[in-house]
Structures are given as C-alpha cells and as structure tokens.
Amino acid sequence: MSKPERWVIGNWKMNGSLASNAALLEAVRAQPAPAVKVAVCAPFPYLHQLQQALSGSDVQSGAQDVCEQGAGAYTGQVSAAMLREFGTSVVLVGHSERRQFNAESSELVAAKAAAALAAGLTPIICVGETLAQRQAGLAEATVAAQLAPCASLFAAASANVVVAYEPVWAIGTGITATPVEAQAMHAFIRAQLILISPSAASVSVLYGGSVKASNAKELFSQPDIDGGLIGGASLVAADFLSIVSAAA
Ligand code: PEP
C-alpha cells in the first residue's frame, strides 16, 4: 500500500490580476521542496497564464470548480475537458464557499469529482463543519455525510483523489484548528476512508483553514495531516513557499 503523498495547494479564490499573478508565479515556480506536490488554483480566466508561467516547473496548475456535465447548455460553467486543455491537473470541488454561496450539495460535489476524474484531473474534495455543527457535537457526522457520496470514487480511484478537511470556522478567519483538533478529525477521516476501501488508506488528507508560515510545521507534523490547502497565505510568495518547505 503506497503512503499518502505530501501536498500543498494554494487557493487564490477570486483574487489576482495579470500583473500580480505574473510576479507570484515567477516566485512560486521555483518551489523548494521537490518531495512535496504543489499546485495553485486560480480563477478560470487566468488558467492560460498559469499554463504558460508554470511550463517546465513542478508546480501544477489548478482550478477552483468544474461542471459535473461534459458539455452543452450550461451557461457560465466550465467542463473538465476544458480545464485539461489549459494544462490544469487538479481542481477543487466542494469548497465551503461554493457549498455556502452556490448551494452545492454533497451529491453534486461527488458528481463534479467524478467528472474531474473521468477527464484525468485530480479532484481535491473539500469537507468541513461549521462552528454551529461543531458546537452541537456534529462535526464528525457532518464530515462523514459529506464524504459518503464520494465512496465509490475513493474505492475505485484512491490514487487520484485528495481530501481537504477545512473547518468552516477556520477559513479566512485567522482562527486555526489546533494541531490536536485537526489531527483528531484527520484520524477520523482516515478511518472513514479505510472503512470505504482499504486502498483509500493512501488518499492524501490535507488541512485547510488559516494555515500560515508560523503554524504550518506543527500542523503538518501530525501523523494524519498530509499537507495543506492554503487560501490567504498562498497570495504571498514567501509565505506560500515557506509553507511548502514546512510540508517537506
Ligand atoms: C481556503 O480558502 O481554502 C482557505 C483555507 O483559506 P485560508 O487559508 O485563508 O483560511
């Protein structure tokens, strides 16, 4: 059974410009830790810029969403095949901001992950509970329910799927789950994956939520945390590269 790979993935969210991206990509493409898989997930209009700026580097190009459909009358949507044409190799699905602002269900998220896999992309399946759910003692049940529709994907394609645990209360808030809190949920997720399929023990499980250069090392040293999904800190090259180094 192969061990989970180490990943650090930047999520630029709806930030960037051609000029600021160029400087950021120029710095990030010299990523300092070859053993860590690194990707940046940019808004759709910048995928061509990523394709060119990251050409010849080990840093992968990523998107922040994908349509579950292959083609047709889906105005405003982008298919997995289109992402592939622009050199994209990873895609976030089910980020909490999409679940919140676009009412994406866990079933839709699973369909998006399946479409990504079918096109040869690695879906980064994002899960996580809200503060209210945690305070009600429902954190594990929430995450288990979010993972459940993806069960067949974990069983069939565990080598090409990544899970990102992002407690909603920690995203963009500056509040990070403590290493102990994060490790406890990661161990739970790992156990859920193994219950679904023993081969899913090799699925990388990343932590996301206010990861910074100052807290990354301690989080990433937990036994079931295989790297991070990084929002705000991925927009500052020095911070992002320091987080990459912390995952090595
Ligand atoms: C995210 O957007 O996935 C994220 C984790 O954001 P931040 O690091 O800013 O909390």
PDB file of C-alpha atoms and ligand atoms in Angstrom:
ATOM      1  CA  MET A   1       0.000   0.000   0.000  1.00  0.00           C
ATOM      2  CA  SER A   2       1.546   3.336  -1.010  1.00  0.00           C
ATOM      3  CA  LYS A   3       1.759   6.074   1.617  1.00  0.00           C
ATOM      4  CA  PRO A   4      -0.275   9.285   1.149  1.00  0.00           C
ATOM      5  CA  GLU A   5       1.660  11.902  -0.808  1.00  0.00           C
ATOM      6  CA  ARG A   6       2.506  15.311   0.663  1.00  0.00           C
ATOM      7  CA  TRP A   7       0.675  18.196  -0.982  1.00  0.00           C
ATOM      8  CA  VAL A   8       0.484  21.970  -0.594  1.00  0.00           C
ATOM      9  CA  ILE A   9      -2.201  23.590  -2.713  1.00  0.00           C
ATOM     10  CA  GLY A  10      -2.835  27.310  -2.995  1.00  0.00           C
ATOM     11  CA  ASN A  11      -6.381  28.577  -3.426  1.00  0.00           C
ATOM     12  CA  TRP A  12      -6.264  32.111  -4.776  1.00  0.00           C
ATOM     13  CA  LYS A  13     -10.065  32.420  -4.511  1.00  0.00           C
ATOM     14  CA  MET A  14     -11.342  35.446  -6.513  1.00  0.00           C
ATOM     15  CA  ASN A  15      -8.062  37.327  -6.303  1.00  0.00           C
ATOM     16  CA  GLY A  16      -5.370  38.279  -8.784  1.00  0.00           C
ATOM     17  CA  SER A  17      -4.599  40.271 -11.901  1.00  0.00           C
ATOM     18  CA  LEU A  18      -2.385  39.511 -14.873  1.00  0.00           C
ATOM     19  CA  ALA A  19       0.390  41.662 -13.397  1.00  0.00           C
ATOM     20  CA  SER A  20       0.244  40.424  -9.804  1.00  0.00           C
ATOM     21  CA  ASN A  21      -0.127  36.783 -10.918  1.00  0.00           C
ATOM     22  CA  ALA A  22       2.988  37.055 -13.088  1.00  0.00           C
ATOM     23  CA  ALA A  23       5.142  38.096 -10.131  1.00  0.00           C
ATOM     24  CA  LEU A  24       3.617  35.463  -7.832  1.00  0.00           C
ATOM     25  CA  LEU A  25       4.020  32.634 -10.366  1.00  0.00           C
ATOM     26  CA  GLU A  26       7.594  33.631 -11.146  1.00  0.00           C
ATOM     27  CA  ALA A  27       8.460  33.225  -7.460  1.00  0.00           C
ATOM     28  CA  VAL A  28       6.350  30.127  -6.801  1.00  0.00           C
ATOM     29  CA  ARG A  29       7.593  28.103  -9.768  1.00  0.00           C
ATOM     30  CA  ALA A  30      10.941  27.689  -8.006  1.00  0.00           C
ATOM     31  CA  GLN A  31       9.296  25.618  -5.301  1.00  0.00           C
ATOM     32  CA  PRO A  32      11.887  24.498  -2.749  1.00  0.00           C
ATOM     33  CA  ALA A  33      10.708  21.001  -1.795  1.00  0.00           C
ATOM     34  CA  PRO A  34      10.595  18.506  -4.693  1.00  0.00           C
ATOM     35  CA  ALA A  35       9.130  15.781  -2.451  1.00  0.00           C
ATOM     36  CA  VAL A  36       6.001  17.905  -1.934  1.00  0.00           C
ATOM     37  CA  LYS A  37       3.403  18.109  -4.692  1.00  0.00           C
ATOM     38  CA  VAL A  38       2.498  21.765  -5.171  1.00  0.00           C
ATOM     39  CA  ALA A  39      -0.405  23.303  -7.079  1.00  0.00           C
ATOM     40  CA  VAL A  40      -2.042  26.698  -7.341  1.00  0.00           C
ATOM     41  CA  CYS A  41      -5.769  27.018  -8.038  1.00  0.00           C
ATOM     42  CA  ALA A  42      -6.563  30.216  -9.907  1.00  0.00           C
ATOM     43  CA  PRO A  43      -9.767  31.801 -11.246  1.00  0.00           C
ATOM     44  CA  PHE A  44     -10.701  30.407 -14.693  1.00  0.00           C
ATOM     45  CA  PRO A  45      -9.579  33.435 -16.765  1.00  0.00           C
ATOM     46  CA  TYR A  46      -6.008  33.005 -15.535  1.00  0.00           C
ATOM     47  CA  LEU A  47      -5.572  29.313 -16.392  1.00  0.00           C
ATOM     48  CA  HIS A  48      -3.832  30.115 -19.668  1.00  0.00           C
ATOM     49  CA  GLN A  49      -1.442  32.394 -17.807  1.00  0.00           C
ATOM     50  CA  LEU A  50      -0.710  29.557 -15.339  1.00  0.00           C
ATOM     51  CA  GLN A  51      -0.182  27.110 -18.196  1.00  0.00           C
ATOM     52  CA  GLN A  52       2.494  29.385 -19.668  1.00  0.00           C
ATOM     53  CA  ALA A  53       4.093  30.630 -16.456  1.00  0.00           C
ATOM     54  CA  LEU A  54       4.354  27.167 -14.861  1.00  0.00           C
ATOM     55  CA  SER A  55       5.536  25.384 -18.002  1.00  0.00           C
ATOM     56  CA  GLY A  56       8.666  23.378 -17.212  1.00  0.00           C
ATOM     57  CA  SER A  57       8.213  23.686 -13.429  1.00  0.00           C
ATOM     58  CA  ASP A  58       6.968  21.047 -10.974  1.00  0.00           C
ATOM     59  CA  VAL A  59       4.165  23.314  -9.781  1.00  0.00           C
ATOM     60  CA  GLN A  60       0.796  22.143 -11.057  1.00  0.00           C
ATOM     61  CA  SER A  61      -1.963  24.316 -12.368  1.00  0.00           C
ATOM     62  CA  GLY A  62      -5.345  24.058 -10.667  1.00  0.00           C
ATOM     63  CA  ALA A  63      -8.904  25.365 -10.930  1.00  0.00           C
ATOM     64  CA  GLN A  64     -11.421  26.136  -8.185  1.00  0.00           C
ATOM     65  CA  ASP A  65     -14.500  24.428  -9.599  1.00  0.00           C
ATOM     66  CA  VAL A  66     -15.684  22.264 -12.500  1.00  0.00           C
ATOM     67  CA  CYS A  67     -19.055  21.444 -14.032  1.00  0.00           C
ATOM     68  CA  GLU A  68     -20.339  17.912 -13.439  1.00  0.00           C
ATOM     69  CA  GLN A  69     -21.632  17.849 -17.043  1.00  0.00           C
ATOM     70  CA  GLY A  70     -19.465  17.155 -20.101  1.00  0.00           C
ATOM     71  CA  ALA A  71     -20.768  19.828 -22.500  1.00  0.00           C
ATOM     72  CA  GLY A  72     -23.911  21.608 -23.607  1.00  0.00           C
ATOM     73  CA  ALA A  73     -26.401  24.198 -22.412  1.00  0.00           C
ATOM     74  CA  TYR A  74     -24.815  25.054 -19.054  1.00  0.00           C
ATOM     75  CA  THR A  75     -24.236  28.793 -19.319  1.00  0.00           C
ATOM     76  CA  GLY A  76     -21.386  30.071 -17.204  1.00  0.00           C
ATOM     77  CA  GLN A  77     -19.971  26.647 -16.449  1.00  0.00           C
ATOM     78  CA  VAL A  78     -16.604  25.125 -17.360  1.00  0.00           C
ATOM     79  CA  SER A  79     -16.074  21.446 -18.167  1.00  0.00           C
ATOM     80  CA  ALA A  80     -13.263  19.170 -17.021  1.00  0.00           C
ATOM     81  CA  ALA A  81     -12.121  18.698 -20.639  1.00  0.00           C
ATOM     82  CA  MET A  82     -11.759  22.490 -20.993  1.00  0.00           C
ATOM     83  CA  LEU A  83      -9.656  22.601 -17.843  1.00  0.00           C
ATOM     84  CA  ARG A  84      -7.427  19.876 -19.297  1.00  0.00           C
ATOM     85  CA  GLU A  85      -6.952  21.870 -22.483  1.00  0.00           C
ATOM     86  CA  PHE A  86      -5.499  24.671 -20.390  1.00  0.00           C
ATOM     87  CA  GLY A  87      -2.993  22.379 -18.698  1.00  0.00           C
ATOM     88  CA  THR A  88      -4.906  22.079 -15.443  1.00  0.00           C
ATOM     89  CA  SER A  89      -4.242  18.916 -13.451  1.00  0.00           C
ATOM     90  CA  VAL A  90      -6.058  19.485 -10.145  1.00  0.00           C
ATOM     91  CA  VAL A  91      -9.411  21.030  -9.286  1.00  0.00           C
ATOM     92  CA  LEU A  92     -11.093  21.959  -6.009  1.00  0.00           C
ATOM     93  CA  VAL A  93     -14.599  20.581  -5.579  1.00  0.00           C
ATOM     94  CA  GLY A  94     -16.988  21.376  -2.748  1.00  0.00           C
ATOM     95  CA  HIS A  95     -15.049  24.273  -1.247  1.00  0.00           C
ATOM     96  CA  SER A  96     -17.138  25.596   1.636  1.00  0.00           C
ATOM     97  CA  GLU A  97     -17.591  28.929  -0.140  1.00  0.00           C
ATOM     98  CA  ARG A  98     -19.232  27.075  -3.050  1.00  0.00           C
ATOM     99  CA  ARG A  99     -21.341  24.980  -0.690  1.00  0.00           C
ATOM    100  CA  GLN A 100     -22.391  28.213   1.082  1.00  0.00           C
ATOM    101  CA  PHE A 101     -22.822  30.723  -1.770  1.00  0.00           C
ATOM    102  CA  ASN A 102     -23.800  28.335  -4.577  1.00  0.00           C
ATOM    103  CA  ALA A 103     -25.799  25.838  -2.516  1.00  0.00           C
ATOM    104  CA  GLU A 104     -23.709  22.905  -3.717  1.00  0.00           C
ATOM    105  CA  SER A 105     -24.834  19.614  -2.184  1.00  0.00           C
ATOM    106  CA  SER A 106     -22.505  16.746  -1.343  1.00  0.00           C
ATOM    107  CA  GLU A 107     -24.111  14.732  -4.162  1.00  0.00           C
ATOM    108  CA  LEU A 108     -23.284  17.486  -6.665  1.00  0.00           C
ATOM    109  CA  VAL A 109     -19.753  17.682  -5.274  1.00  0.00           C
ATOM    110  CA  ALA A 110     -19.368  13.911  -5.830  1.00  0.00           C
ATOM    111  CA  ALA A 111     -20.601  14.295  -9.427  1.00  0.00           C
ATOM    112  CA  LYS A 112     -18.064  17.073 -10.007  1.00  0.00           C
ATOM    113  CA  ALA A 113     -15.292  14.897  -8.558  1.00  0.00           C
ATOM    114  CA  ALA A 114     -16.348  12.031 -10.855  1.00  0.00           C
ATOM    115  CA  ALA A 115     -16.304  14.339 -13.903  1.00  0.00           C
ATOM    116  CA  ALA A 116     -12.842  15.572 -12.951  1.00  0.00           C
ATOM    117  CA  LEU A 117     -11.508  12.025 -12.536  1.00  0.00           C
ATOM    118  CA  ALA A 118     -13.006  10.906 -15.839  1.00  0.00           C
ATOM    119  CA  ALA A 119     -11.070  13.682 -17.589  1.00  0.00           C
ATOM    120  CA  GLY A 120      -7.815  12.775 -15.857  1.00  0.00           C
ATOM    121  CA  LEU A 121      -7.861  15.570 -13.271  1.00  0.00           C
ATOM    122  CA  THR A 122      -7.210  15.095  -9.552  1.00  0.00           C
ATOM    123  CA  PRO A 123     -10.217  16.359  -7.577  1.00  0.00           C
ATOM    124  CA  ILE A 124      -9.479  17.940  -4.205  1.00  0.00           C
ATOM    125  CA  ILE A 125     -12.673  17.114  -2.315  1.00  0.00           C
ATOM    126  CA  CYS A 126     -13.251  19.744   0.380  1.00  0.00           C
ATOM    127  CA  VAL A 127     -15.187  18.893   3.539  1.00  0.00           C
ATOM    128  CA  GLY A 128     -15.659  20.551   6.907  1.00  0.00           C
ATOM    129  CA  GLU A 129     -18.162  21.507   9.549  1.00  0.00           C
ATOM    130  CA  THR A 130     -19.479  24.930  10.563  1.00  0.00           C
ATOM    131  CA  LEU A 131     -18.965  26.317  14.055  1.00  0.00           C
ATOM    132  CA  ALA A 132     -22.613  25.598  14.899  1.00  0.00           C
ATOM    133  CA  GLN A 133     -22.220  21.983  13.817  1.00  0.00           C
ATOM    134  CA  ARG A 134     -19.042  21.605  15.908  1.00  0.00           C
ATOM    135  CA  GLN A 135     -20.682  23.181  18.953  1.00  0.00           C
ATOM    136  CA  ALA A 136     -23.644  20.815  18.567  1.00  0.00           C
ATOM    137  CA  GLY A 137     -21.286  17.821  18.584  1.00  0.00           C
ATOM    138  CA  LEU A 138     -21.979  17.148  14.904  1.00  0.00           C
ATOM    139  CA  ALA A 139     -18.527  17.723  13.409  1.00  0.00           C
ATOM    140  CA  GLU A 140     -17.756  14.082  12.629  1.00  0.00           C
ATOM    141  CA  ALA A 141     -21.278  13.285  11.427  1.00  0.00           C
ATOM    142  CA  THR A 142     -21.184  16.304   9.102  1.00  0.00           C
ATOM    143  CA  VAL A 143     -17.869  15.323   7.567  1.00  0.00           C
ATOM    144  CA  ALA A 144     -18.898  11.669   7.224  1.00  0.00           C
ATOM    145  CA  ALA A 145     -22.077  12.723   5.399  1.00  0.00           C
ATOM    146  CA  GLN A 146     -20.048  14.953   3.066  1.00  0.00           C
ATOM    147  CA  LEU A 147     -17.672  12.093   2.240  1.00  0.00           C
ATOM    148  CA  ALA A 148     -20.361   9.418   1.774  1.00  0.00           C
ATOM    149  CA  PRO A 149     -21.490  10.313  -1.800  1.00  0.00           C
ATOM    150  CA  CYS A 150     -17.833  10.048  -2.908  1.00  0.00           C
ATOM    151  CA  ALA A 151     -17.470   6.475  -1.569  1.00  0.00           C
ATOM    152  CA  SER A 152     -17.335   4.787  -4.960  1.00  0.00           C
ATOM    153  CA  LEU A 153     -14.632   7.244  -6.087  1.00  0.00           C
ATOM    154  CA  PHE A 154     -12.476   6.514  -3.061  1.00  0.00           C
ATOM    155  CA  ALA A 155     -12.827   2.791  -3.711  1.00  0.00           C
ATOM    156  CA  ALA A 156     -12.062   2.970  -7.438  1.00  0.00           C
ATOM    157  CA  ALA A 157      -9.573   5.804  -7.786  1.00  0.00           C
ATOM    158  CA  SER A 158      -7.908   6.368  -4.427  1.00  0.00           C
ATOM    159  CA  ALA A 159      -4.539   7.138  -6.031  1.00  0.00           C
ATOM    160  CA  ASN A 160      -6.017  10.121  -7.859  1.00  0.00           C
ATOM    161  CA  VAL A 161      -8.245  11.686  -5.220  1.00  0.00           C
ATOM    162  CA  VAL A 162      -7.305  14.097  -2.426  1.00  0.00           C
ATOM    163  CA  VAL A 163      -9.436  15.153   0.553  1.00  0.00           C
ATOM    164  CA  ALA A 164      -9.093  18.584   2.168  1.00  0.00           C
ATOM    165  CA  TYR A 165     -10.518  18.993   5.674  1.00  0.00           C
ATOM    166  CA  GLU A 166     -11.366  22.650   6.125  1.00  0.00           C
ATOM    167  CA  PRO A 167     -13.384  23.540   9.224  1.00  0.00           C
ATOM    168  CA  VAL A 168     -15.576  26.409   8.007  1.00  0.00           C
ATOM    169  CA  TRP A 169     -14.936  28.360  11.214  1.00  0.00           C
ATOM    170  CA  ALA A 170     -11.196  28.418  10.415  1.00  0.00           C
ATOM    171  CA  ILE A 171     -11.341  29.551   6.769  1.00  0.00           C
ATOM    172  CA  GLY A 172     -10.200  33.136   6.302  1.00  0.00           C
ATOM    173  CA  THR A 173     -10.902  33.895   9.970  1.00  0.00           C
ATOM    174  CA  GLY A 174      -7.366  33.760  11.334  1.00  0.00           C
ATOM    175  CA  ILE A 175      -8.580  31.045  13.747  1.00  0.00           C
ATOM    176  CA  THR A 176      -6.713  27.812  13.087  1.00  0.00           C
ATOM    177  CA  ALA A 177      -7.808  24.439  14.425  1.00  0.00           C
ATOM    178  CA  THR A 178      -5.222  23.392  16.989  1.00  0.00           C
ATOM    179  CA  PRO A 179      -2.942  20.601  15.816  1.00  0.00           C
ATOM    180  CA  VAL A 180      -4.743  18.295  18.256  1.00  0.00           C
ATOM    181  CA  GLU A 181      -8.214  19.250  16.935  1.00  0.00           C
ATOM    182  CA  ALA A 182      -7.084  18.919  13.329  1.00  0.00           C
ATOM    183  CA  GLN A 183      -5.311  15.599  13.913  1.00  0.00           C
ATOM    184  CA  ALA A 184      -8.415  14.171  15.625  1.00  0.00           C
ATOM    185  CA  MET A 185     -10.599  14.937  12.601  1.00  0.00           C
ATOM    186  CA  HIS A 186      -7.941  13.738  10.154  1.00  0.00           C
ATOM    187  CA  ALA A 187      -7.694  10.420  12.006  1.00  0.00           C
ATOM    188  CA  PHE A 188     -11.495  10.154  11.800  1.00  0.00           C
ATOM    189  CA  ILE A 189     -11.442  10.890   8.056  1.00  0.00           C
ATOM    190  CA  ARG A 190      -8.658   8.336   7.509  1.00  0.00           C
ATOM    191  CA  ALA A 191     -10.715   5.716   9.370  1.00  0.00           C
ATOM    192  CA  GLN A 192     -13.796   6.548   7.272  1.00  0.00           C
ATOM    193  CA  LEU A 193     -11.791   6.196   4.062  1.00  0.00           C
ATOM    194  CA  ILE A 194     -10.373   2.829   5.127  1.00  0.00           C
ATOM    195  CA  LEU A 195     -13.877   1.642   6.008  1.00  0.00           C
ATOM    196  CA  ILE A 196     -14.945   2.546   2.462  1.00  0.00           C
ATOM    197  CA  SER A 197     -11.964   0.755   0.926  1.00  0.00           C
ATOM    198  CA  PRO A 198      -8.602  -0.411   2.324  1.00  0.00           C
ATOM    199  CA  SER A 199      -6.938   1.110  -0.763  1.00  0.00           C
ATOM    200  CA  ALA A 200      -8.181   4.529   0.335  1.00  0.00           C
ATOM    201  CA  ALA A 201      -5.570   4.483   3.113  1.00  0.00           C
ATOM    202  CA  SER A 202      -3.291   6.102   0.515  1.00  0.00           C
ATOM    203  CA  VAL A 203      -5.598   9.110  -0.067  1.00  0.00           C
ATOM    204  CA  SER A 204      -3.841  12.323   0.997  1.00  0.00           C
ATOM    205  CA  VAL A 205      -5.836  14.269   3.599  1.00  0.00           C
ATOM    206  CA  LEU A 206      -4.903  17.963   3.694  1.00  0.00           C
ATOM    207  CA  TYR A 207      -5.757  20.543   6.347  1.00  0.00           C
ATOM    208  CA  GLY A 208      -7.044  23.980   5.397  1.00  0.00           C
ATOM    209  CA  GLY A 209      -8.085  26.957   7.486  1.00  0.00           C
ATOM    210  CA  SER A 210      -5.809  29.904   8.314  1.00  0.00           C
ATOM    211  CA  VAL A 211      -2.599  27.954   7.711  1.00  0.00           C
ATOM    212  CA  LYS A 212       0.326  30.362   7.944  1.00  0.00           C
ATOM    213  CA  ALA A 213       4.092  30.101   7.728  1.00  0.00           C
ATOM    214  CA  SER A 214       4.136  30.251  11.538  1.00  0.00           C
ATOM    215  CA  ASN A 215       1.782  27.316  12.226  1.00  0.00           C
ATOM    216  CA  ALA A 216       2.296  25.060   9.192  1.00  0.00           C
ATOM    217  CA  LYS A 217       5.145  22.962  10.569  1.00  0.00           C
ATOM    218  CA  GLU A 218       3.271  21.889  13.697  1.00  0.00           C
ATOM    219  CA  LEU A 219       0.084  21.110  11.771  1.00  0.00           C
ATOM    220  CA  PHE A 220       1.934  19.141   9.090  1.00  0.00           C
ATOM    221  CA  SER A 221       3.857  17.119  11.670  1.00  0.00           C
ATOM    222  CA  GLN A 222       0.628  15.443  12.837  1.00  0.00           C
ATOM    223  CA  PRO A 223       0.529  11.811  11.704  1.00  0.00           C
ATOM    224  CA  ASP A 224      -2.647  12.077   9.622  1.00  0.00           C
ATOM    225  CA  ILE A 225      -2.108  15.546   8.110  1.00  0.00           C
ATOM    226  CA  ASP A 226      -0.513  15.142   4.678  1.00  0.00           C
ATOM    227  CA  GLY A 227      -0.169  18.823   3.795  1.00  0.00           C
ATOM    228  CA  GLY A 228      -2.388  21.841   3.371  1.00  0.00           C
ATOM    229  CA  LEU A 229      -4.888  23.781   1.298  1.00  0.00           C
ATOM    230  CA  ILE A 230      -3.832  27.388   1.669  1.00  0.00           C
ATOM    231  CA  GLY A 231      -6.038  30.422   0.985  1.00  0.00           C
ATOM    232  CA  GLY A 232      -4.821  33.862   2.045  1.00  0.00           C
ATOM    233  CA  ALA A 233      -1.186  32.871   2.577  1.00  0.00           C
ATOM    234  CA  SER A 234      -0.955  31.496  -0.982  1.00  0.00           C
ATOM    235  CA  LEU A 235      -1.144  35.074  -2.321  1.00  0.00           C
ATOM    236  CA  VAL A 236       2.211  35.971  -0.747  1.00  0.00           C
ATOM    237  CA  ALA A 237       5.044  34.074  -2.428  1.00  0.00           C
ATOM    238  CA  ALA A 238       7.402  33.999   0.556  1.00  0.00           C
ATOM    239  CA  ASP A 239       4.650  32.739   2.886  1.00  0.00           C
ATOM    240  CA  PHE A 240       3.455  30.096   0.430  1.00  0.00           C
ATOM    241  CA  LEU A 241       6.984  28.804  -0.221  1.00  0.00           C
ATOM    242  CA  SER A 242       7.688  28.678   3.486  1.00  0.00           C
ATOM    243  CA  ILE A 243       4.513  26.586   3.946  1.00  0.00           C
ATOM    244  CA  VAL A 244       5.689  24.285   1.123  1.00  0.00           C
ATOM    245  CA  SER A 245       9.011  23.837   2.933  1.00  0.00           C
ATOM    246  CA  ALA A 246       7.156  23.046   6.159  1.00  0.00           C
ATOM    247  CA  ALA A 247       5.444  20.116   4.429  1.00  0.00           C
ATOM    248  CA  ALA A 248       8.709  18.501   3.309  1.00  0.00           C
TER     249      ALA A 248
HETATM  250  C1  PEP B   1      -9.259  28.189   1.678  1.00  0.00           C
HETATM  251  O1  PEP B   1      -9.699  29.104   1.000  1.00  0.00           O
HETATM  252  O2  PEP B   1      -9.376  27.021   1.286  1.00  0.00           O
HETATM  253  C2  PEP B   1      -8.574  28.521   2.938  1.00  0.00           C
HETATM  254  C3  PEP B   1      -8.154  27.550   3.701  1.00  0.00           C
HETATM  255  O3  PEP B   1      -8.432  29.852   3.237  1.00  0.00           O
HETATM  256  P1  PEP B   1      -7.499  30.495   4.383  1.00  0.00           P
HETATM  257  O4  PEP B   1      -6.171  29.767   4.333  1.00  0.00           O
HETATM  258  O5  PEP B   1      -7.374  31.920   4.026  1.00  0.00           O
HETATM  259  O6  PEP B   1      -8.194  30.255   5.684  1.00  0.00           O
END
